[in-house]
Amino acid sequence: MSYNFNDIEAKWQKYWEENQTFKASNDREKPKFYGLDMFPYPSGAGLHVGHPLGYIASDIVARFKRHQGFNVLHPQGYDSFGLPAEQYAIQTGQHPADTTQVNIEGGVDKAGDKIEGYRKQLDKIGFSFDWSREVRTSDPNYYKWTQWIFIQLFESWYDKESDKARPISDLIELFNQDGNTKVNAVCDEGVANFSAEAWQNFTEKEQQEILLQYRLTYLAETEVNWCPDLGTVLANDEIVNGVSERGGHAVVRKKMKQWSMRISAYAERLLHGLEDLDWTESLKETQRNWIGKSVGAQAQFKIQNSEFKIDVFTTRPDTIFGVTFMTLAPEHDLVAKITTPEQKEAVEDYVQATAKRSERERMADVKTISGVFTGAYAEHPFTKEAVPIWIGDYVLAGYGTGAVMAVPCGDQRDYDFAKHFNIPIKNIFKDVDISEEAHAGKDGTVIDNSDFLNGLTYKKALKTAIYELEKLGQGKGKTNYRLRDAVFSRQRYWGEPFPVYYKNGMPKMIQAQHLPIRLPEVEKYLPTQEGEPPLGRADVWAWDTQKNEVVSNELIDDKTVFSLELNTMPGWAGSSWYFFRYMENEKRDEVFASAEAMQYWQNVDLYIGGSEHATGHLLYARFWTKFLKDRNLVPVEEPFKKLINQGMILGESAFVYRVRFVNVVESTANILDEVEFNKVEIESIEEFVNKYNFKIFASKNLCKTRLYPDANFGTGQLEISSNFPLIEEILLNKFLSSEKLLKGISISVQKIHADVSLVNTSNELDIEAFKNWREEFNDAEFITEENGKYIVGREVEKMSKSKYNVVNPDDICNEYGADTLRMYEMFLGPLEQAKPWNTAGITGVHNFLKKLWKLYHNGEELSVSDDKASPESLKSLHKTIKKVTEDIEDFSFNTSISTFMICVNELAAQKCNNREILESLAILVSPYAPHIAEELWSKMGHQESIATAAYPKFEEKFLVESTKTYPVSFNGKMRFTLDLSLDLSKDEIEKAVMEDARTQKQLDGRTPKKVIIVPGKIVNIVG
RNA sequence: GCUCGGGUGGUGGAAUUGGUAGACACGUUGGACUUAAAAUCCAAUGAACAUUAGUUCGUACGGGUUCAAGUCCCGUCCCGAGUACCA
């Protein structure tokens, strides 16, 4: 019986489903292992071979852990809220819930295209997912709990004393006792002090307004990243290079009233928590940079002839005597207040000009120095000298206090600014030349011209300066974080609705027992005419506080019926806690996850996903977990113990080269006269050009000229320089009769993508298929290589539909089988590395599986004997057990595939058919190629699935060697090998080596100076 | 600019604490089987010279440490990722 993978795989996938083989129980008897993949966004494009890479890796580990006796939780679900579904809804009018369902479960979309569906595609690869615990973030039964967590955040504040989140009721109690003077909380900047009495005398509304400044999720007027094209605000991590991550749209800064998450309260814990996580250093570093802790001081400068004071943050208080000016961000509150009448116009112009610039412009143009003097002066805290106050857009409103004390001798930006505007530069570093550029003045530099800091070095001066500032009451040590509070509102339809209604303009939470608040129906998914979010179009979107249900907007009376929040939550809301949801399989209606379940599963032992989530999802999920831990809602501080980022699988794009006629010399009489179009029925150059322009394709090797990017052809297309003797010659032979015609035409070649499915493994294009691929190519002509083949060019690029380089895993499963796909994806290279997909290479692992199959068969029949295995076979097996076990633990899956290949090659050479070997081998292979392993296992007489068969135990005794093949080197160069017993002593080895004829030949009469012998390793003869 | 990775055959990639560089595959070439093709099997395959033993050069480049360096140290170049006026 030959290896009929299609039947085998279908059979076992059905078996696993029917028998619920991978259903995890919350049974506490066994040790637990929780292996998780970042759940996918179910897009309509379906899976390509890059998507399952991480899933295969985690599946191998999950299956391995089952063999080792762990109770394994390996769930899967869908992050099904998001922008693409909504954009598609806007275009087609279909409800995002419908398209999302089709994308997951399969069906036919409105365009009539058949969609296979994520689930079917995943099932085909044979994952051991426990689908009984599936989650979908857009399912009301799920987002009910997302809304519930939001309410918990609203009902909490961050107490710096106990360094954790506490219920808001505790805060109210504190306010009632002592006002806010004794409260040490993370809150908005500039909350006014009040006494207990004052608190009690505030109106209800005033109290709520104050509490809002303390809540962990709060509504506030903040400067946000507004993306006009997407019609929504974006979080910092959703912006890349000043444009939106999705679609690359422009982003501008705008003040808007928005929900925010006070993630900044957790900055220090998020930073500190990284230390104990088993994540890659680079990912931790990315998060550290994003949190951006800097330690320094806050200093206060009085403004001359004014009530106002400017607070600045600096990491270098030691350089305070070098201050020669101050710079405020143009958006700084004080700008309007301190500007002198003479400078008013210039300042206002500048402020307006900067406000107009988009983020991208501002970023693109960091080199240009700009700024304006406000006319005001501050007073230096120590020297009491007048310090001019400038504004400049190199100072960011959002960082620190939005103001800097400029020390041009020590900071290059201040230096450049000072030079540009002829502001004096004061050197406070001893024996340092600052005539060309600023000097950091840290290591070994001594401070000068600085009163009490004179003669000190950086570290000492830093402490002294802070001490003196504190003494003056004009500053203190301070730590600043780059991490900003995260904007939590989106002006979108396809997201979680907030469980919030508004009474007297103040947000009120809907009580938890009335959740979920379901998304209302709207007739269109666009913002309203008035610029409200899409939920502004809903007719039934008001909260009745008597009936506790969503009712028609017509009933709003602001007494018992109120308007509901129109924004929805961002994409990261649902993904910030889903890993806890999987733990719960029974009481999903009653709790987001039960305490018992969470106590058992704790946190994710292995999390695999893309590194693009470093500053988004992974940070937010850690934040929510810490919050939930503070409120005793979950038992753990960190959600993901170990994390691996799988590398991207790149596509190998195929290119065809299209001939384009340029610089056609029109109507040159003497050329036309002599032209004979006897090979094609053409009567003029114009006709020829019109007919064949962009219709002739030249094979790759005819176009071996340098490629130049060509702006005229849009992105991704290139033009090749225009010297093509070969093509010209062929053109002449094939289409034209006169060489002179070519003088009237010059050609260029344009490179365009061809669908990779039209190309075989030898890079030959299927010309007929290509002609039929797109209508415009139907009548194309091809100039082939001498052997008549059309060869395409290849280039490695990101896999994408628009590049026609997508390889569908379904096709690979059909042609080679899921086991081959799984093994080949692992065989490609290290999991974390980006690597190109090359379907040609797949035959290697496919052949391996065929050889594996043959090892268990003699002709058509299963051939397994109960005889004792030979020592060689046992050695091959145990070598493999050792290596593969180590490899899985190191996540080095590519090398374990090699190990299997070596093992099977050896066993085949030994003609091994012993049950004791072959059963163990089937278990070893099973995590990687589960279908063939199940089939062989059952053929060998087992009734139960192989999934929980005990992993073979490695035994050293089978590997013990008696001899070693020693490499014998002369001056470090290996010359020959010599088999010697491992029992020999150093002296005996030396004797044996020296007696060898080859040694004497190498020495050629010389006497060795030295002989290095490392028993069991090497012999090196020097001299 | 800064931070973190990385540079090994025609290709993807191996190489425990420094100890036989190129495992395992792909590709290529030659051969067997076949009317033929596919499939399968066998052999060769870092480069150059010698074509029989053998010699020399080879892990981005230049130095160094060592009996021995892809691996450790110093310098340079290149590629990738993250971040970017962060005071």
Short mmCIF file of N, CA and C in Angstrom, two decimals, chain A residues 785-871:
data_model
loop_
_atom_site.label_atom_id
_atom_site.label_comp_id
_atom_site.label_asym_id
_atom_site.label_seq_id
_atom_site.Cartn_x
_atom_site.Cartn_y
_atom_site.Cartn_z
N GLU A 785 13.65 31.72 -24.85
CA GLU A 785 15.06 31.32 -24.90
C GLU A 785 15.25 30.41 -26.11
N GLU A 786 16.47 30.04 -26.36
CA GLU A 786 16.75 29.19 -27.53
C GLU A 786 16.02 27.86 -27.45
N ASN A 787 15.84 27.34 -26.23
CA ASN A 787 15.15 26.05 -26.09
C ASN A 787 13.63 26.19 -26.15
N GLY A 788 13.17 27.37 -26.49
CA GLY A 788 11.73 27.56 -26.66
C GLY A 788 10.98 27.83 -25.38
N LYS A 789 11.73 27.97 -24.28
CA LYS A 789 11.06 28.19 -23.00
C LYS A 789 11.10 29.66 -22.61
N TYR A 790 10.05 30.06 -21.92
CA TYR A 790 10.02 31.42 -21.42
C TYR A 790 10.37 31.38 -19.93
N ILE A 791 11.47 32.00 -19.58
CA ILE A 791 11.96 31.96 -18.20
C ILE A 791 11.59 33.28 -17.50
N VAL A 792 11.01 33.15 -16.30
CA VAL A 792 10.65 34.35 -15.56
C VAL A 792 11.78 34.75 -14.61
N GLY A 793 11.76 36.02 -14.22
CA GLY A 793 12.70 36.49 -13.19
C GLY A 793 12.09 36.21 -11.83
N ARG A 794 12.93 36.07 -10.82
CA ARG A 794 12.43 35.79 -9.47
C ARG A 794 12.97 36.83 -8.51
N GLU A 795 12.14 37.19 -7.56
CA GLU A 795 12.59 38.09 -6.52
C GLU A 795 11.81 37.79 -5.24
N VAL A 796 12.49 37.93 -4.12
CA VAL A 796 11.83 37.65 -2.85
C VAL A 796 11.15 38.92 -2.33
N GLU A 797 9.86 38.81 -2.07
CA GLU A 797 9.10 39.95 -1.55
C GLU A 797 8.12 39.42 -0.51
N LYS A 798 7.49 40.34 0.18
CA LYS A 798 6.43 39.98 1.11
C LYS A 798 5.29 39.32 0.32
N MET A 799 4.69 38.29 0.90
CA MET A 799 3.58 37.64 0.20
C MET A 799 2.36 38.55 0.20
N SER A 800 1.83 38.81 -0.98
CA SER A 800 0.62 39.60 -1.02
C SER A 800 -0.12 39.37 -2.32
N LYS A 801 -1.41 39.52 -2.24
CA LYS A 801 -2.26 39.28 -3.39
C LYS A 801 -1.83 40.13 -4.58
N SER A 802 -1.48 41.41 -4.29
CA SER A 802 -1.17 42.32 -5.38
C SER A 802 0.13 41.95 -6.08
N LYS A 803 0.94 41.14 -5.43
CA LYS A 803 2.21 40.73 -6.06
C LYS A 803 2.08 39.36 -6.72
N TYR A 804 0.91 38.79 -6.66
CA TYR A 804 0.62 37.49 -7.28
C TYR A 804 1.61 36.41 -6.86
N ASN A 805 2.11 36.51 -5.64
CA ASN A 805 3.11 35.52 -5.20
C ASN A 805 2.60 34.71 -4.02
N VAL A 806 1.29 34.72 -3.84
CA VAL A 806 0.71 34.03 -2.70
C VAL A 806 0.63 32.53 -2.98
N VAL A 807 1.09 31.75 -2.02
CA VAL A 807 0.96 30.30 -2.14
C VAL A 807 -0.07 29.86 -1.12
N ASN A 808 -1.07 29.15 -1.59
CA ASN A 808 -2.18 28.75 -0.74
C ASN A 808 -1.90 27.39 -0.10
N PRO A 809 -2.01 27.30 1.23
CA PRO A 809 -1.71 26.03 1.88
C PRO A 809 -2.64 24.90 1.43
N ASP A 810 -3.87 25.25 1.03
CA ASP A 810 -4.79 24.21 0.56
C ASP A 810 -4.21 23.46 -0.64
N ASP A 811 -3.59 24.24 -1.55
CA ASP A 811 -3.01 23.62 -2.73
C ASP A 811 -1.87 22.68 -2.36
N ILE A 812 -1.06 23.12 -1.41
CA ILE A 812 0.06 22.28 -0.98
C ILE A 812 -0.46 21.02 -0.31
N CYS A 813 -1.52 21.16 0.51
CA CYS A 813 -2.10 19.99 1.17
C CYS A 813 -2.65 19.01 0.15
N ASN A 814 -3.29 19.53 -0.87
CA ASN A 814 -3.85 18.64 -1.88
C ASN A 814 -2.76 17.89 -2.64
N GLU A 815 -1.69 18.61 -2.95
CA GLU A 815 -0.66 18.01 -3.79
C GLU A 815 0.34 17.16 -3.02
N TYR A 816 0.69 17.61 -1.81
CA TYR A 816 1.73 16.90 -1.05
C TYR A 816 1.24 16.40 0.31
N GLY A 817 0.15 16.97 0.81
CA GLY A 817 -0.35 16.56 2.11
C GLY A 817 0.02 17.54 3.21
N ALA A 818 -0.82 17.53 4.25
CA ALA A 818 -0.61 18.45 5.38
C ALA A 818 0.67 18.13 6.13
N ASP A 819 0.97 16.84 6.25
CA ASP A 819 2.19 16.47 6.98
C ASP A 819 3.43 17.04 6.28
N THR A 820 3.41 16.97 4.95
CA THR A 820 4.52 17.54 4.19
C THR A 820 4.58 19.04 4.39
N LEU A 821 3.41 19.70 4.33
CA LEU A 821 3.38 21.15 4.54
C LEU A 821 3.95 21.50 5.91
N ARG A 822 3.48 20.80 6.92
CA ARG A 822 3.94 21.09 8.29
C ARG A 822 5.44 20.93 8.41
N MET A 823 5.94 19.81 7.91
CA MET A 823 7.37 19.56 8.04
C MET A 823 8.18 20.54 7.20
N TYR A 824 7.68 20.84 6.02
CA TYR A 824 8.45 21.73 5.15
C TYR A 824 8.52 23.14 5.74
N GLU A 825 7.41 23.59 6.31
CA GLU A 825 7.44 24.93 6.91
C GLU A 825 8.48 24.99 8.02
N MET A 826 8.59 23.90 8.75
CA MET A 826 9.58 23.87 9.83
C MET A 826 11.00 23.72 9.27
N PHE A 827 11.09 22.99 8.16
CA PHE A 827 12.41 22.69 7.58
C PHE A 827 13.04 23.92 6.92
N LEU A 828 12.22 24.89 6.56
CA LEU A 828 12.70 26.07 5.83
C LEU A 828 13.84 26.80 6.54
N GLY A 829 13.81 26.80 7.86
CA GLY A 829 14.85 27.51 8.58
C GLY A 829 14.38 27.82 9.98
N PRO A 830 15.21 28.53 10.76
CA PRO A 830 14.83 28.84 12.13
C PRO A 830 13.49 29.58 12.19
N LEU A 831 12.69 29.20 13.17
CA LEU A 831 11.33 29.72 13.30
C LEU A 831 11.30 31.25 13.30
N GLU A 832 12.23 31.86 13.98
CA GLU A 832 12.15 33.31 14.19
C GLU A 832 12.67 34.12 13.01
N GLN A 833 13.21 33.44 12.05
CA GLN A 833 13.87 34.14 10.95
C GLN A 833 12.92 34.31 9.76
N ALA A 834 13.04 35.42 9.06
CA ALA A 834 12.28 35.60 7.82
C ALA A 834 12.94 34.74 6.74
N LYS A 835 12.12 34.06 5.95
CA LYS A 835 12.70 33.20 4.92
C LYS A 835 11.77 33.06 3.74
N PRO A 836 12.32 32.91 2.56
CA PRO A 836 11.46 32.82 1.38
C PRO A 836 10.86 31.44 1.21
N TRP A 837 9.65 31.41 0.75
CA TRP A 837 8.99 30.14 0.41
C TRP A 837 9.43 29.74 -0.98
N ASN A 838 9.78 28.46 -1.10
CA ASN A 838 10.15 27.96 -2.41
C ASN A 838 9.54 26.59 -2.56
N THR A 839 8.46 26.52 -3.32
CA THR A 839 7.72 25.26 -3.42
C THR A 839 8.59 24.14 -3.98
N ALA A 840 9.59 24.49 -4.79
CA ALA A 840 10.44 23.46 -5.39
C ALA A 840 11.10 22.58 -4.34
N GLY A 841 11.46 23.18 -3.21
CA GLY A 841 12.20 22.43 -2.19
C GLY A 841 11.36 21.43 -1.43
N ILE A 842 10.06 21.46 -1.63
CA ILE A 842 9.17 20.65 -0.81
C ILE A 842 9.34 19.16 -1.08
N THR A 843 9.85 18.80 -2.24
CA THR A 843 10.01 17.38 -2.58
C THR A 843 10.92 16.68 -1.58
N GLY A 844 11.86 17.43 -1.00
CA GLY A 844 12.77 16.83 -0.03
C GLY A 844 12.04 16.22 1.15
N VAL A 845 11.15 17.00 1.78
CA VAL A 845 10.44 16.44 2.93
C VAL A 845 9.35 15.48 2.49
N HIS A 846 8.80 15.70 1.31
CA HIS A 846 7.78 14.77 0.83
C HIS A 846 8.41 13.39 0.61
N ASN A 847 9.59 13.38 0.04
CA ASN A 847 10.31 12.12 -0.14
C ASN A 847 10.63 11.48 1.19
N PHE A 848 10.95 12.30 2.16
CA PHE A 848 11.24 11.76 3.49
C PHE A 848 10.02 11.00 4.02
N LEU A 849 8.82 11.60 3.87
CA LEU A 849 7.62 10.93 4.39
C LEU A 849 7.35 9.64 3.63
N LYS A 850 7.65 9.66 2.35
CA LYS A 850 7.48 8.42 1.59
C LYS A 850 8.45 7.34 2.07
N LYS A 851 9.67 7.76 2.36
CA LYS A 851 10.66 6.81 2.87
C LYS A 851 10.24 6.28 4.24
N LEU A 852 9.70 7.18 5.04
CA LEU A 852 9.22 6.79 6.36
C LEU A 852 8.14 5.72 6.22
N TRP A 853 7.22 5.96 5.30
CA TRP A 853 6.13 5.01 5.04
C TRP A 853 6.70 3.67 4.62
N LYS A 854 7.68 3.72 3.72
CA LYS A 854 8.27 2.48 3.20
C LYS A 854 8.97 1.68 4.28
N LEU A 855 9.52 2.41 5.26
CA LEU A 855 10.23 1.74 6.34
C LEU A 855 9.31 0.77 7.09
N TYR A 856 8.03 1.10 7.14
CA TYR A 856 7.07 0.26 7.88
C TYR A 856 6.42 -0.79 6.98
N HIS A 857 6.75 -0.78 5.71
CA HIS A 857 6.07 -1.66 4.77
C HIS A 857 7.06 -2.50 3.98
N ASN A 858 6.57 -3.66 3.58
CA ASN A 858 7.31 -4.47 2.63
C ASN A 858 6.40 -4.61 1.43
N GLY A 859 6.70 -3.91 0.38
CA GLY A 859 5.77 -3.88 -0.74
C GLY A 859 4.48 -3.23 -0.29
N GLU A 860 3.39 -3.98 -0.42
CA GLU A 860 2.09 -3.42 -0.07
C GLU A 860 1.75 -3.64 1.40
N GLU A 861 2.42 -4.62 1.99
CA GLU A 861 2.02 -5.05 3.33
C GLU A 861 2.81 -4.36 4.43
N LEU A 862 2.13 -4.15 5.56
CA LEU A 862 2.83 -3.67 6.75
C LEU A 862 3.84 -4.74 7.14
N SER A 863 5.04 -4.30 7.48
CA SER A 863 6.07 -5.27 7.82
C SER A 863 6.78 -4.82 9.08
N VAL A 864 6.29 -5.32 10.21
CA VAL A 864 6.88 -4.97 11.48
C VAL A 864 7.12 -6.26 12.25
N SER A 865 8.34 -6.46 12.70
CA SER A 865 8.64 -7.71 13.40
C SER A 865 8.80 -7.46 14.90
N ASP A 866 8.55 -8.50 15.69
CA ASP A 866 8.68 -8.36 17.13
C ASP A 866 10.06 -8.76 17.61
N ASP A 867 10.97 -9.03 16.67
CA ASP A 867 12.35 -9.40 17.04
C ASP A 867 13.03 -8.25 17.75
N LYS A 868 14.08 -8.62 18.47
CA LYS A 868 14.91 -7.61 19.14
C LYS A 868 15.61 -6.76 18.09
N ALA A 869 15.68 -5.48 18.37
CA ALA A 869 16.34 -4.58 17.43
C ALA A 869 17.85 -4.68 17.55
N SER A 870 18.53 -4.40 16.48
CA SER A 870 20.00 -4.43 16.48
C SER A 870 20.53 -3.24 17.26
N PRO A 871 21.76 -3.36 17.76
CA PRO A 871 22.37 -2.22 18.47
C PRO A 871 22.44 -0.98 17.58
#
